[in-house]
Short mmCIF file of C-alpha atoms and ligand atoms in Angstrom, two decimals:
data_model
loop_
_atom_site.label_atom_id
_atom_site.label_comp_id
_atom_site.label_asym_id
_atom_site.label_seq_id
_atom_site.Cartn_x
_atom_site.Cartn_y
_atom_site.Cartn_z
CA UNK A 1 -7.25 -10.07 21.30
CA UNK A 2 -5.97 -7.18 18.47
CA UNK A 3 -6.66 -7.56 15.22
CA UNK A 4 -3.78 -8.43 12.96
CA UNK A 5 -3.01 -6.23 10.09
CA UNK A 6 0.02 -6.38 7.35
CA UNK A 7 1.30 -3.07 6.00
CA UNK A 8 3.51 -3.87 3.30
CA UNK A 9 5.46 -0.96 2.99
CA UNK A 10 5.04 0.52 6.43
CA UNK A 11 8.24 1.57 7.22
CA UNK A 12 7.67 5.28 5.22
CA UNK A 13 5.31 7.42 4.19
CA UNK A 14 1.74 6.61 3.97
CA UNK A 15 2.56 2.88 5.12
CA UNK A 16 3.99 4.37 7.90
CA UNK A 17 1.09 6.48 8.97
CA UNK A 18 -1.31 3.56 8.59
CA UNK A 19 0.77 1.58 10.66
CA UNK A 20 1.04 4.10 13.32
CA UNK A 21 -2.62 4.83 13.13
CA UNK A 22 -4.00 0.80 12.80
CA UNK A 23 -2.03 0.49 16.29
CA UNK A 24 -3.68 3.37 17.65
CA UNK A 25 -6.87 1.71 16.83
CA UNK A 26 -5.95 -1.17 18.62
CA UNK A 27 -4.40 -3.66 15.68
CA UNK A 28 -1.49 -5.70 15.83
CA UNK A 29 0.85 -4.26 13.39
CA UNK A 30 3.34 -6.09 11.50
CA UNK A 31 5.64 -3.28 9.19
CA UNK A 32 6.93 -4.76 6.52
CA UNK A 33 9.64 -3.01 4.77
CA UNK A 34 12.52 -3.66 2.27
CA UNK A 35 15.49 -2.01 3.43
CA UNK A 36 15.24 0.88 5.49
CA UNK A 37 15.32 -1.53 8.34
CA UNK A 38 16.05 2.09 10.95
CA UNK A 39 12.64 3.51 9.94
CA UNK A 40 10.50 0.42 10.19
CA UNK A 41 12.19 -0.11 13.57
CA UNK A 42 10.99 3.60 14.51
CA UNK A 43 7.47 2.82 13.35
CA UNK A 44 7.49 -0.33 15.97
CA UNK A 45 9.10 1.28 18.58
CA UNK A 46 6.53 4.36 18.70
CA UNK A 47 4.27 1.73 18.23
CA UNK A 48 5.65 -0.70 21.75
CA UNK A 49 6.21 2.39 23.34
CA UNK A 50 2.33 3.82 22.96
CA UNK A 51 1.26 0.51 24.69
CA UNK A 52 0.69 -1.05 20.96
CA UNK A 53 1.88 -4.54 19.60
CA UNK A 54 4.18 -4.16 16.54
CA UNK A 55 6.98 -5.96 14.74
CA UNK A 56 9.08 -5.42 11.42
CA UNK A 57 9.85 -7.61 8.93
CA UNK A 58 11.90 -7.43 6.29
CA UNK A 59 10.22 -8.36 2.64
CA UNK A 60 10.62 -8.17 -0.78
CA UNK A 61 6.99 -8.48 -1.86
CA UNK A 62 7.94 -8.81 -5.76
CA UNK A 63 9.58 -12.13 -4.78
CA UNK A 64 7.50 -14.87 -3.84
CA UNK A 65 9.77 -16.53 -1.29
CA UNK A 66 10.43 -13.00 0.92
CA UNK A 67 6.41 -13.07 0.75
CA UNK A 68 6.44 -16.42 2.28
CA UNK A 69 8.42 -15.63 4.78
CA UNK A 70 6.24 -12.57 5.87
CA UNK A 71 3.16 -14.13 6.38
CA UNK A 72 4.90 -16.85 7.77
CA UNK A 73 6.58 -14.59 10.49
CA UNK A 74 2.83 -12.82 11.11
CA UNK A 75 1.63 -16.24 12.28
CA UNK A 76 4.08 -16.87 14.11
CA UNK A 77 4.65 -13.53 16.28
CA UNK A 78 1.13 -12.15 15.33
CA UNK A 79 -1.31 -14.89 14.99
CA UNK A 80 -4.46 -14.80 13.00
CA UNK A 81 -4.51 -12.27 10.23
CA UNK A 82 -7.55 -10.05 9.76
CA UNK A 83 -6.14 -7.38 7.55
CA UNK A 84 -3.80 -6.32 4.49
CA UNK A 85 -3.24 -3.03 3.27
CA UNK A 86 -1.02 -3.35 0.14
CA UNK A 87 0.69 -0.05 -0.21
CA UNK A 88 4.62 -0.75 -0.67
CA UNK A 89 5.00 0.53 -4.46
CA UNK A 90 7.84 2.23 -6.22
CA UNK A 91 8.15 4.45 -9.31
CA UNK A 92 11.34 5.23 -11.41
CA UNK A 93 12.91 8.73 -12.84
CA UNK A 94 10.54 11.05 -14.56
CA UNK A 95 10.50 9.39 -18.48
CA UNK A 96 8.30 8.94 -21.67
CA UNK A 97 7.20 6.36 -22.45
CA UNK A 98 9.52 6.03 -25.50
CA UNK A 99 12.43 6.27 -22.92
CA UNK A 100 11.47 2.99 -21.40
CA UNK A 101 13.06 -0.32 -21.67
CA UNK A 102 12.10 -3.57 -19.80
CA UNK A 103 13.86 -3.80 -17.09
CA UNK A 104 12.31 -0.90 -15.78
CA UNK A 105 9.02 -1.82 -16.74
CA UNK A 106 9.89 -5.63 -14.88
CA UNK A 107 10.65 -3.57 -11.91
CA UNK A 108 8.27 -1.57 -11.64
CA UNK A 109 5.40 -3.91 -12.31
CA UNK A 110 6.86 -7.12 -10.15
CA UNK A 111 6.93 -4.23 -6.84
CA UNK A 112 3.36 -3.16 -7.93
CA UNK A 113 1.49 -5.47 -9.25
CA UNK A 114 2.78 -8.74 -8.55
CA UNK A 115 3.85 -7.77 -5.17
CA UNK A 116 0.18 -6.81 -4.46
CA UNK A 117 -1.01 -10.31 -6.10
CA UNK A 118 0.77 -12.38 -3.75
CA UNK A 119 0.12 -10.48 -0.49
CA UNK A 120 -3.34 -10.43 -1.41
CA UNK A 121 -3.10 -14.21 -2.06
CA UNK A 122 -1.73 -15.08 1.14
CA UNK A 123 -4.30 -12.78 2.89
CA UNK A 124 -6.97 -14.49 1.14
CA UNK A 125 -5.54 -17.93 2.03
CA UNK A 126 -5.72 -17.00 5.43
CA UNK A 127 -8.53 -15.18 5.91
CA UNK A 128 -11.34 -16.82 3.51
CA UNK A 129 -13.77 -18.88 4.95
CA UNK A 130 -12.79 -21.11 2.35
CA UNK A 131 -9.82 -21.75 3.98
CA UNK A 132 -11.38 -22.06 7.62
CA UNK A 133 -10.88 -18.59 8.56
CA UNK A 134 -13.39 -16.20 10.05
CA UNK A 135 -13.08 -13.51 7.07
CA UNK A 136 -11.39 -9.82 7.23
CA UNK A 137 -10.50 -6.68 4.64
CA UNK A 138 -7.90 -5.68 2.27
CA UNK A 139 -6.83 -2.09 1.19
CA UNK A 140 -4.82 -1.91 -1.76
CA UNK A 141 -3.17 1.69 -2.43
CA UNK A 142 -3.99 2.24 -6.09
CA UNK A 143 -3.34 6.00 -7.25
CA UNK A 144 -5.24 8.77 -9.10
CA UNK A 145 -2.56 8.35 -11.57
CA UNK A 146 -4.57 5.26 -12.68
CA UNK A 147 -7.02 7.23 -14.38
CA UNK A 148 -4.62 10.55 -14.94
CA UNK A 149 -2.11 8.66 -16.89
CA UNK A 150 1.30 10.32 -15.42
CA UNK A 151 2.05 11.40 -19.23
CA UNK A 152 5.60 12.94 -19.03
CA UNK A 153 6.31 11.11 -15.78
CA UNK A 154 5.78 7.60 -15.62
CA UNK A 155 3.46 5.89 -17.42
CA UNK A 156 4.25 2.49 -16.43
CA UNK A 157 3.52 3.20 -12.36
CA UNK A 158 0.11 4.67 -13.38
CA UNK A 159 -0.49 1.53 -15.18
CA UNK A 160 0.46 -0.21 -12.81
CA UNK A 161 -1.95 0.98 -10.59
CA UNK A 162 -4.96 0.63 -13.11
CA UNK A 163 -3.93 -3.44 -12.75
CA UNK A 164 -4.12 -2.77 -8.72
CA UNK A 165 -7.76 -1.21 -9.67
CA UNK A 166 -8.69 -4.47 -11.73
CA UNK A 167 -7.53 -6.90 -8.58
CA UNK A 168 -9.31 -4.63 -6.29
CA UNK A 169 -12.67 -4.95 -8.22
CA UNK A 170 -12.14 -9.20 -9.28
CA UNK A 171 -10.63 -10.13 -5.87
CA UNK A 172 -13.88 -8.13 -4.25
CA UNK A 173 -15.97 -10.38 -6.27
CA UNK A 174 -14.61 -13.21 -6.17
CA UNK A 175 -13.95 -13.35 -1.90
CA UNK A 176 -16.66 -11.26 -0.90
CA UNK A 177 -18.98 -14.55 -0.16
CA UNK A 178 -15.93 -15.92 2.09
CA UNK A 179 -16.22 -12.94 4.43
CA UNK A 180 -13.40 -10.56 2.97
CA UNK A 181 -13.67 -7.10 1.87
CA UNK A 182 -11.46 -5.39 -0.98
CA UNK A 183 -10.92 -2.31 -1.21
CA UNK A 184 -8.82 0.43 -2.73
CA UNK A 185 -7.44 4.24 -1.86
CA UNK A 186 -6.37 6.20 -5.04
CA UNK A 187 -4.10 9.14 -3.39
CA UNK A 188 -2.83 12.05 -5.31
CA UNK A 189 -0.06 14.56 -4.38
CA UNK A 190 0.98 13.29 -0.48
CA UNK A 191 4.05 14.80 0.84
CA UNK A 192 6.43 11.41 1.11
CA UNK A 193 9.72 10.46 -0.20
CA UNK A 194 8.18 8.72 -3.23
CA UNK A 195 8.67 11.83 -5.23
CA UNK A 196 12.05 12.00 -4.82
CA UNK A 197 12.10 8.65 -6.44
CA UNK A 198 11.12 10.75 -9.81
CA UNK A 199 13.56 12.64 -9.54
CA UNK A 200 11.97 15.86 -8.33
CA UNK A 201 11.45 15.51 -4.33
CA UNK A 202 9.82 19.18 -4.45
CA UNK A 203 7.17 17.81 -6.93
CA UNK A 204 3.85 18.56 -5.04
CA UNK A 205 5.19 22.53 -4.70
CA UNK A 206 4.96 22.37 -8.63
CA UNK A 207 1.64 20.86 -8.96
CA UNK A 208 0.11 22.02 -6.07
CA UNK A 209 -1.81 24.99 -7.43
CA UNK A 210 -3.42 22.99 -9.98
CA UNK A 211 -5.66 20.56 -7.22
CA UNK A 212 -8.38 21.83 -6.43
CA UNK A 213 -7.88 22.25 -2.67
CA UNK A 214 -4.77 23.96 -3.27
CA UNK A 215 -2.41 21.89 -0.99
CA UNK A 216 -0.54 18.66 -1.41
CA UNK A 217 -2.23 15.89 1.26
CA UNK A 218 -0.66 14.02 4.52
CA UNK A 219 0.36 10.71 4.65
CA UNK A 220 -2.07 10.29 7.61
CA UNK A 221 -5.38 11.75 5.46
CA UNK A 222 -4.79 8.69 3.15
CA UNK A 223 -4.23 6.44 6.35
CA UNK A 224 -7.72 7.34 7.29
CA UNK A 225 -9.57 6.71 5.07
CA UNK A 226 -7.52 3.28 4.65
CA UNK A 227 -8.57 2.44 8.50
CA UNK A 228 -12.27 3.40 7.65
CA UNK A 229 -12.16 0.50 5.06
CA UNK A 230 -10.82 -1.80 7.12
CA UNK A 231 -13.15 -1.29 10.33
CA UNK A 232 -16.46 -2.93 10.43
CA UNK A 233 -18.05 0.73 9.71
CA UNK A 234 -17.26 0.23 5.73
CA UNK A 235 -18.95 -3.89 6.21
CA UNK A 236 -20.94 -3.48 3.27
CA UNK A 237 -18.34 -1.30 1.31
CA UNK A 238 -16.68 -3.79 -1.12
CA UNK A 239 -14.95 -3.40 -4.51
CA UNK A 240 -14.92 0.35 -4.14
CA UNK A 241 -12.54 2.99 -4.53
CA UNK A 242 -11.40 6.58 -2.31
CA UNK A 243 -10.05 9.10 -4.14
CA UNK A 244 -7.84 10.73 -1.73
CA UNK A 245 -6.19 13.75 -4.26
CA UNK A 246 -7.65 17.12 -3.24
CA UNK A 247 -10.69 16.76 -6.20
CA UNK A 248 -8.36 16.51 -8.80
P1 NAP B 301 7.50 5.96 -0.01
O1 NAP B 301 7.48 7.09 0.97
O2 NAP B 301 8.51 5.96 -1.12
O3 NAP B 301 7.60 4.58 0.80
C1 NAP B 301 7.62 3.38 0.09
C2 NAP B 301 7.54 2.23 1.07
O4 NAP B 301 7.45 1.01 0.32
C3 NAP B 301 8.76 2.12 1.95
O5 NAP B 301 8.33 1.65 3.21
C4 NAP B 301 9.60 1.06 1.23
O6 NAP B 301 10.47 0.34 2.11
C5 NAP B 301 8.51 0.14 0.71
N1 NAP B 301 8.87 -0.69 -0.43
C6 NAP B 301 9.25 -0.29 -1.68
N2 NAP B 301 9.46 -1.36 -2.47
C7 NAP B 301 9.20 -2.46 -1.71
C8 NAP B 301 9.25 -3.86 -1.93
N3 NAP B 301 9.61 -4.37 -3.13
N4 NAP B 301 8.95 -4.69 -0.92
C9 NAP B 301 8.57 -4.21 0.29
N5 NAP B 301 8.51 -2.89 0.58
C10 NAP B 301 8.82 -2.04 -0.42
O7 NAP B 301 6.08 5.82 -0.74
P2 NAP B 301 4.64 6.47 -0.42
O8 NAP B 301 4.52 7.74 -1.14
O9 NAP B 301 4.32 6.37 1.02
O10 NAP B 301 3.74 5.44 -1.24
C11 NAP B 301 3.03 4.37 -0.63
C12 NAP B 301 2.00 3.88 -1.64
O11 NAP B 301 1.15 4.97 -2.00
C13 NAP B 301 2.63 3.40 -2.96
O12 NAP B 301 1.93 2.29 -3.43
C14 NAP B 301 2.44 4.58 -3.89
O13 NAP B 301 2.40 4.18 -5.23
C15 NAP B 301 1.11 5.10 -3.40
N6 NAP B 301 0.85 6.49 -3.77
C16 NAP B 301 1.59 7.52 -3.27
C17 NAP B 301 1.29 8.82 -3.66
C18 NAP B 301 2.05 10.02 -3.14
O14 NAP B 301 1.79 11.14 -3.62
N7 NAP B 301 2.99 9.85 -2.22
C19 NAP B 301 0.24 9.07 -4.55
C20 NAP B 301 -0.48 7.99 -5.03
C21 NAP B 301 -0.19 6.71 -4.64
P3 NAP B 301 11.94 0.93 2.55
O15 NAP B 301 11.66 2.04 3.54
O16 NAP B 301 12.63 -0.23 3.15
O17 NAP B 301 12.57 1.44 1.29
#
């Protein structure tokens, strides 16, 4: 029987590529998106037609209810859940921080942070042995602007993902004796349409020269390292962090 993983976020982008890539490694794949309801059929439909299992749902993670309903729908057409990676996040126009008012700030941190909180949650209550599961892993896609800071650009996502670093390292703790791993990818620079989000979809061509390795990254070099942490080769890797940015 395939392992069951959740990639919130899956219809683009890095979410995307781990979906595509956790069905190549034999998981059941549920995509979660929020609108583009085309692409996250494309994801499952490469997915079916590779010999994979795969379904979409649509979700709005920052809302408790559409979170319900997700897990819900994995039992249901999945069965048993064994993984989460948490990667849908957003980020706003390119803006100081005295530029920002709350309702960006609301946004921004209920699709980050408390989006991740109650996917994790669910995971958890499905998954600990606690609960009368069997155990499994979560991957929550943090950023390197956690520690950078994004000064000039957004502020509020980076901080937002320094709370995603604090749940990775208290969840870790606080599950790993009920058989569930936590762990977290910080990527830096990945070619996706995040950046056009900002406001400047050719960002990475500007920045570029200044990482280290010289190039922006693919979606699928973060999805990697996000299917190393959830296989059983990273079982004693919890509460840790991949930097996947070029060394910057
Ligand atoms: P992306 O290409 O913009 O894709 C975002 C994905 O998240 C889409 O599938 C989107 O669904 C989904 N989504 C957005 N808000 C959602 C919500 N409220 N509920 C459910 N799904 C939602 O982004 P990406 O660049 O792949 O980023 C993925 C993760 O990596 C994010 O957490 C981001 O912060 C992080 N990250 C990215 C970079 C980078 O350079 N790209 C660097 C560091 C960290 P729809 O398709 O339906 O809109």
């Amino acid at each position: 029987m395939a392992e069951v993983v959740v990639v919130t976020g899956g219809s683009r982008g890095i979410g995307a590529a781990t979906a595509r890539l956790a069905a190549e490694r034999g998981y059941a794949v549920c995509v979660n998106y929020l609108y583009n309801q085309e692409a996250a059929h494309e994801v499952v439909d490469s997915i079916i037609q590779a010999g994979g299992r795969a379904i979409a749902v649509a979700a709005d993670i920052s809302l408790e209810d559409d979170v319900l309903h997700l897990f819900q729908t994995v039992d249901e057409k999945l069965g048993r859940l064994m993984a989460l990676v948490n990667n849908a996040g957003i980020l706003e126009q390119q803006r100081r921080v005295d530029e920002l008012d709350a309702a960006r700030l609301n946004r921004v941190f209920a699709a980050n942070v408390t989006g991740s909180f109650l996917c994790a949650r669910e995971a958890v209550k499905r998954m600990s042995t606690k609960y009368g599961g069997v155990g499994g892993a979560i991957v929550n896609v943090s950023s390197v602007a956690a520690r950078l800071g994004s000064p000039g650009e957004y502020v509020d996502y980076a901080a937002s993902k320094g709370a995603i670093d604090s749940l990775t390292i208290g969840l870790a703790k606080e599950v790993a004796a009920e058989g569930i791993r936590v762990n977290g990818v910080r990527p830096g620079f990945i070619y996706t349409d995040i950046h056009a989000s900002g406001g400047e979809p050719d960002r990475i061509e500007r920045i570029k020269s200044a990482v280290p390795i010289q190039r922006g990254g693919q979606a699928v070099e973060v999805a990697q390292a996000i299917l190393w942490l959830l296989s059983a080769e990273a079982s004693y890797t919890t509460g840790s962090f991949i930097d996947i940015a070029g060394g910057k």
